[in-house]
Amino acid sequence: MSSRFLVKGAQSLSSRSSMLSRSMATVQSSIGDKQVPMSNLEKGKFVNYARIESNLQIVRQRLNRPLTLAEKIVYGHLDNPHEQDIERGVSYLKLRPDRVACQDATAQMAILQFMSAGLPQTAVPTSVHCDHLIQAQVGGPKDLARAIDINREVYDFLATACAKYGIGFWKPGSGIIHQIILENYALPGLMMIGTDSHTPNAGGLGMVACGVGGADAVDVMAGIPWELKAPKVIGVYLDGKMSGWTTPKDIILKVAGILTVKGGTGAIIEYHGPGVESLSCTGMATICNMGAEIGATTSLFPYNKRMAAYLEATGRSQQAAYAQEFNHNLQPDEGSEYDRRIEINLNELEPHINGPFTPDLATPISKFAEEVKKNNWPEELKVGLIGSCTNSSYEDMSRSAHIAKEAADHGLKTKSIFTITPGSEQVRATIARDGFVDTFEDVGGVVLANACGPCIGQWDRQDVKKGEVNSIISSYNRNFTGRNDANPATHAFVASPDLVTAMTFAGSLTFNPLTDSLKGADGKEFKFSDPAGFELPAKGYDAGENTFQAPPEDGTTVNVAVSPTSDRLQLLKPFKPWDGKDIVDAPVLIKAKGKCTTDHISAGGPWLKYRGHLENISQNCLIGAINADSGEANSVLNQETGEFGPVPTVGAYYRDRDIPWVVVGDENYGEGSSREHAALEPRFLGGRAVICRSFARIHETNLKKQGMLPLWFKNTADYDKISGTDKLSIVGLNEFKPGQDIKVEITHKDGSKDSFLTTSSINEGQWEWFVAGSALNKMAAAAKARGA
């Protein structure tokens, strides 16, 4: 185990909290005597703090050491705390999450898989959120109406499936999944999995919330324990106090620069220390949200008065009081240890801008103009975008509106295109009531629909042509090549909404609002004052339009129709089980070079409409990956014909002739989104294994779930032995035992041979998925056996 660090000064932020003991002994209470609803939208579903407390009593006796907050919540959800092996970074835990959340793009495949399991209802509370299929074009109302018309078939499928299987359904226009979760479902100490990589947003309310693929979600929906390698815990100690232009976004931008896009892999990031006191609940959610960009399993904060205030403001006073009673298990124990420790002094933290092309290239604002010129990044700022699931709270919007109002008072309008994405209908209605929408529109801003929009590539951008070099800056979370607008020449930068808003008035990347002046309409220069906003609306939240569809008490008569001629939805057919033989002479479909995210493997944007149709969406498989042999994208050698063709075409050619194939990847393969399509598509096209220097956590699990072998080079230099003209044989599979190396033999184009060893994280249960052809095949077989 790596070196450990003790919790330093971890404190609750309320006076009541500080009086509670967080020693190794679990405080006895009548916590199980109450029935407190998990949400105000679900009948008969109650917070089960009693189970967590009972589990922790067992775990404490076994481990006999102080626990971090992350450990308390994770181990509190163990399926079998008496017998579960528990070693951070080693053991595979069987867990019982409290709920599941799905966004509409991934929900389609998750529900199609759940339907295959033949169960009448979900075993845990589940919700579906329509936020991914709304393209930003001209503005909120028109874009929403267009999306409802274009996606009617998918929305009808999701609405009827949710009604049939007891799932809460949030209609298009309701808002972004993570904001809706924070407003309605997230609770301190509970555990949730969600089919979106930014599910950790709920950590801002002290919840362990993890992004997963649809197959993992289906397991939990079906009442099967969720499997997770016991996370390591990275402690981030916050000292000092934020002020001025520094925001919670700058904390995670700084952490991303420290840990890089893979530094959090296999770990939970746990924030603590007196600096937490200066963060709002939604600010903490921002930090947890973008923890996905460093590969973290999730991120979270200890329960405090800022969380309590947010719960009360969103109509959950009963849940806030109950969490306070449970507070002894919502803080890290004194003396608990971290696998790594980072310390950030908020008094000294500068605003940061990260990018381009990667979210971990962190630059403080004081040095950013110099970096722009040194790297020849396009100085003109074409577009500034605020909102998204990361920064769309009332507080974010109020601070940006303050900046916009100050500019308007000097007679200015934005020089750059300026877009605003409210996180939810509740936020939109509230900022409209309080005048912020008028402020944004008065300076030239365009308020988009309550949806993901440009953050995930749902942007019909018209101001530049594809291939035109340009710069944009957003308060979003992810800025991979082509991510927002499908233009690989766009230099996308990530910052706080404050910086984004201010810079749109300058129209330049080199503008620093902390030091630089602008010229008002009267010709006089002025500097922006420090941004000011409101943590919570003084008049309370305006709920806006009711966009929630509760499931009926009995959904058995609801019909869920999928047309056999649909190009949007397609019922799934089981993948073939393993034939019991070694994988012999499998051609390398592509040797991917450098960054290969899930966007490279399964592009978003216009492809999102096919997320429920595996055959159609598989036509984007690996089209963004860079071929290491040629440096080109979407052009690979068909080793059977000797011709070059698109990756999906060559893959399907091999599949249709029963020729298994293999992908070779570089570092952190599959980073980014949780989309399981990046694993489903290669499997559908006949792939059998992916061999990489390293994997991102969610993607590695998704590959296992679909019956593929994710293998790691034992010696990362062996990556250089392989070419896209080689054939690989993966041998000794009949003798495989978890923990063993797997040998791979290379046959080069000239007939010469070589070999190398691979490792894997495959355990016994996951090997059974491979043997069965997929985890879903194994689940279906088990259900059939129970019914026999």
Coordinates of N, CA and C in Angstrom, one line a residue, residues 437-523:
V437 N -32.0 36.7 -16.6 CA -32.2 36.4 -18.0 C -32.2 37.7 -18.8
D438 N -33.0 38.7 -18.3 CA -33.0 40.0 -19.0 C -31.6 40.6 -19.1
T439 N -30.9 40.5 -18.0 CA -29.5 41.0 -18.0 C -28.7 40.4 -19.1
F440 N -28.7 39.1 -19.1 CA -27.9 38.4 -20.1 C -28.3 38.8 -21.6
E441 N -29.6 38.8 -21.8 CA -30.1 39.1 -23.2 C -29.8 40.5 -23.5
D442 N -29.8 41.4 -22.6 CA -29.5 42.9 -22.8 C -28.1 43.1 -23.3
V443 N -27.2 42.2 -23.0 CA -25.8 42.4 -23.4 C -25.5 41.5 -24.6
G444 N -26.5 40.8 -25.2 CA -26.3 40.0 -26.4 C -26.3 38.6 -26.1
G445 N -26.5 38.1 -24.9 CA -26.5 36.7 -24.6 C -27.7 35.9 -25.1
V446 N -27.5 34.7 -25.4 CA -28.5 33.8 -25.9 C -28.7 32.7 -24.8
V447 N -29.9 32.6 -24.3 CA -30.2 31.6 -23.3 C -30.7 30.4 -24.0
L448 N -30.0 29.3 -23.8 CA -30.3 28.0 -24.5 C -31.3 27.2 -23.6
A449 N -31.7 26.0 -24.2 CA -32.6 25.1 -23.5 C -31.9 24.6 -22.2
N450 N -32.7 24.1 -21.3 CA -32.3 23.5 -20.1 C -31.8 22.1 -20.5
A451 N -30.6 22.0 -21.0 CA -30.1 20.7 -21.5 C -28.6 20.8 -21.6
C452 N -28.0 19.7 -22.0 CA -26.5 19.6 -22.1 C -26.0 20.5 -23.2
G453 N -26.6 20.4 -24.4 CA -26.2 21.3 -25.5 C -24.8 21.2 -25.9
P454 N -24.1 22.4 -26.1 CA -22.8 22.4 -26.6 C -21.7 21.6 -25.8
C455 N -22.0 21.5 -24.5 CA -21.1 20.8 -23.7 C -20.8 19.4 -24.2
I456 N -21.8 18.7 -24.8 CA -21.6 17.4 -25.3 C -21.6 17.3 -26.8
G457 N -21.4 18.5 -27.4 CA -21.4 18.5 -28.9 C -22.7 18.7 -29.6
Q458 N -23.8 18.9 -28.8 CA -25.1 19.2 -29.3 C -25.2 20.7 -29.6
W459 N -24.5 21.1 -30.7 CA -24.3 22.5 -31.0 C -24.3 22.7 -32.5
D460 N -25.2 23.3 -33.1 CA -25.2 23.6 -34.5 C -24.5 24.9 -34.7
R461 N -23.2 24.9 -34.6 CA -22.4 26.1 -34.6 C -22.3 26.6 -36.1
Q462 N -22.5 27.9 -36.3 CA -22.5 28.5 -37.6 C -21.5 29.6 -37.8
D463 N -20.8 30.0 -36.7 CA -20.0 31.2 -36.9 C -18.6 30.9 -37.5
V464 N -18.2 29.7 -37.5 CA -16.9 29.3 -38.1 C -17.1 28.0 -38.9
K465 N -16.3 27.8 -39.9 CA -16.4 26.6 -40.8 C -15.5 25.5 -40.1
K466 N -15.9 24.3 -40.4 CA -15.1 23.2 -39.9 C -13.7 23.3 -40.4
G467 N -12.7 23.1 -39.5 CA -11.3 23.2 -39.9 C -10.7 24.6 -39.7
E468 N -11.6 25.6 -39.4 CA -11.1 26.9 -39.1 C -10.5 27.0 -37.7
V469 N -9.3 27.5 -37.6 CA -8.7 27.6 -36.3 C -9.4 28.7 -35.5
N470 N -9.8 28.5 -34.3 CA -10.4 29.5 -33.5 C -10.4 29.1 -32.0
S471 N -10.8 30.0 -31.1 CA -10.8 29.8 -29.7 C -12.2 30.0 -29.1
I472 N -12.5 29.1 -28.2 CA -13.7 29.3 -27.4 C -13.4 29.1 -25.9
I473 N -14.2 29.6 -25.0 CA -14.0 29.3 -23.6 C -15.3 29.1 -22.9
S474 N -15.4 28.1 -22.1 CA -16.6 27.7 -21.4 C -16.4 27.4 -20.0
S475 N -17.6 27.3 -19.3 CA -17.5 26.9 -17.9 C -17.8 25.4 -17.8
Y476 N -17.7 24.7 -18.9 CA -18.0 23.3 -19.0 C -16.9 22.4 -18.3
N477 N -16.9 21.1 -18.5 CA -15.9 20.3 -17.8 C -15.0 19.6 -18.7
R478 N -15.3 19.5 -20.0 CA -14.5 18.6 -20.9 C -14.2 19.4 -22.2
N479 N -13.0 19.3 -22.7 CA -12.6 20.1 -23.8 C -11.7 19.3 -24.8
F480 N -12.0 18.0 -24.9 CA -11.2 17.2 -25.9 C -11.4 17.8 -27.3
T481 N -10.5 17.4 -28.2 CA -10.5 17.8 -29.6 C -11.9 17.6 -30.2
G482 N -12.5 18.6 -30.7 CA -13.8 18.5 -31.4 C -15.0 18.2 -30.5
R483 N -14.8 18.2 -29.2 CA -15.8 17.8 -28.2 C -17.1 18.7 -28.4
N484 N -16.9 20.0 -28.4 CA -18.1 20.9 -28.4 C -18.7 21.1 -29.7
D485 N -17.9 21.2 -30.8 CA -18.5 21.7 -32.1 C -18.1 20.8 -33.2
A486 N -17.4 19.6 -33.0 CA -17.0 18.7 -34.0 C -15.9 19.3 -34.9
N487 N -15.3 20.4 -34.5 CA -14.2 21.0 -35.3 C -12.9 20.8 -34.6
P488 N -12.1 19.9 -35.2 CA -10.8 19.6 -34.5 C -9.8 20.8 -34.4
A489 N -10.1 21.9 -35.1 CA -9.3 23.1 -35.0 C -9.7 24.1 -33.9
T490 N -10.8 23.8 -33.3 CA -11.3 24.7 -32.2 C -10.4 24.5 -31.0
H491 N -9.9 25.5 -30.5 CA -9.1 25.5 -29.2 C -10.1 25.8 -28.1
A492 N -10.5 24.8 -27.3 CA -11.5 24.9 -26.3 C -10.8 25.0 -24.9
F493 N -11.1 26.1 -24.2 CA -10.6 26.3 -22.8 C -11.7 26.2 -21.8
V494 N -11.4 25.9 -20.6 CA -12.3 25.7 -19.5 C -12.0 26.6 -18.3
A495 N -13.0 27.3 -17.8 CA -12.7 28.3 -16.7 C -14.0 28.4 -15.9
S496 N -14.0 29.3 -14.9 CA -15.2 29.6 -14.2 C -16.2 30.4 -15.0
P497 N -17.5 30.4 -14.7 CA -18.4 31.3 -15.4 C -18.0 32.8 -15.2
D498 N -17.4 33.1 -14.1 CA -17.0 34.5 -13.9 C -16.0 34.9 -15.0
L499 N -14.9 34.2 -15.2 CA -13.9 34.5 -16.2 C -14.5 34.5 -17.6
V500 N -15.3 33.4 -17.9 CA -15.9 33.3 -19.2 C -16.8 34.5 -19.5
T501 N -17.6 35.0 -18.6 CA -18.5 36.1 -18.8 C -17.7 37.4 -19.1
A502 N -16.7 37.6 -18.2 CA -15.9 38.8 -18.4 C -15.1 38.8 -19.7
M503 N -14.6 37.7 -20.1 CA -13.8 37.7 -21.3 C -14.6 37.9 -22.6
T504 N -15.9 37.6 -22.5 CA -16.7 37.8 -23.7 C -16.8 39.3 -24.0
F505 N -16.7 40.1 -23.0 CA -16.8 41.5 -23.3 C -15.5 42.1 -23.9
A506 N -14.4 41.4 -23.6 CA -13.1 41.8 -24.2 C -13.0 41.2 -25.6
G507 N -13.5 40.0 -25.8 CA -13.4 39.3 -27.1 C -12.0 38.8 -27.3
S508 N -11.2 38.6 -26.2 CA -9.8 38.2 -26.3 C -9.5 37.3 -25.2
L509 N -8.7 36.3 -25.5 CA -8.1 35.3 -24.6 C -7.1 36.0 -23.6
T510 N -6.5 37.1 -24.0 CA -5.5 37.6 -23.2 C -6.0 38.6 -22.2
F511 N -7.3 38.8 -22.2 CA -7.9 39.8 -21.2 C -7.9 39.1 -19.8
N512 N -7.4 39.8 -18.8 CA -7.4 39.4 -17.4 C -8.2 40.4 -16.6
P513 N -9.4 40.0 -16.2 CA -10.3 40.9 -15.6 C -9.9 41.4 -14.2
L514 N -8.9 40.7 -13.6 CA -8.4 41.0 -12.3 C -7.5 42.3 -12.4
T515 N -6.8 42.5 -13.6 CA -5.9 43.5 -13.8 C -6.1 44.5 -14.9
D516 N -6.8 44.0 -15.9 CA -7.0 44.8 -17.2 C -8.3 45.6 -17.2
S517 N -8.3 46.7 -17.9 CA -9.4 47.5 -18.1 C -10.1 47.4 -19.4
L518 N -11.4 47.8 -19.5 CA -12.1 47.9 -20.7 C -12.5 49.3 -20.9
K519 N -12.8 49.7 -22.2 CA -13.3 51.0 -22.5 C -14.8 51.0 -22.6
G520 N -15.5 51.8 -21.8 CA -16.9 51.9 -21.9 C -17.4 52.6 -23.1
A521 N -18.7 52.7 -23.3 CA -19.3 53.4 -24.4 C -19.0 54.9 -24.4
D522 N -18.7 55.4 -23.2 CA -18.4 56.8 -23.1 C -16.9 57.1 -23.3
G523 N -16.2 56.1 -23.7 CA -14.7 56.2 -23.9 C -13.9 56.2 -22.7

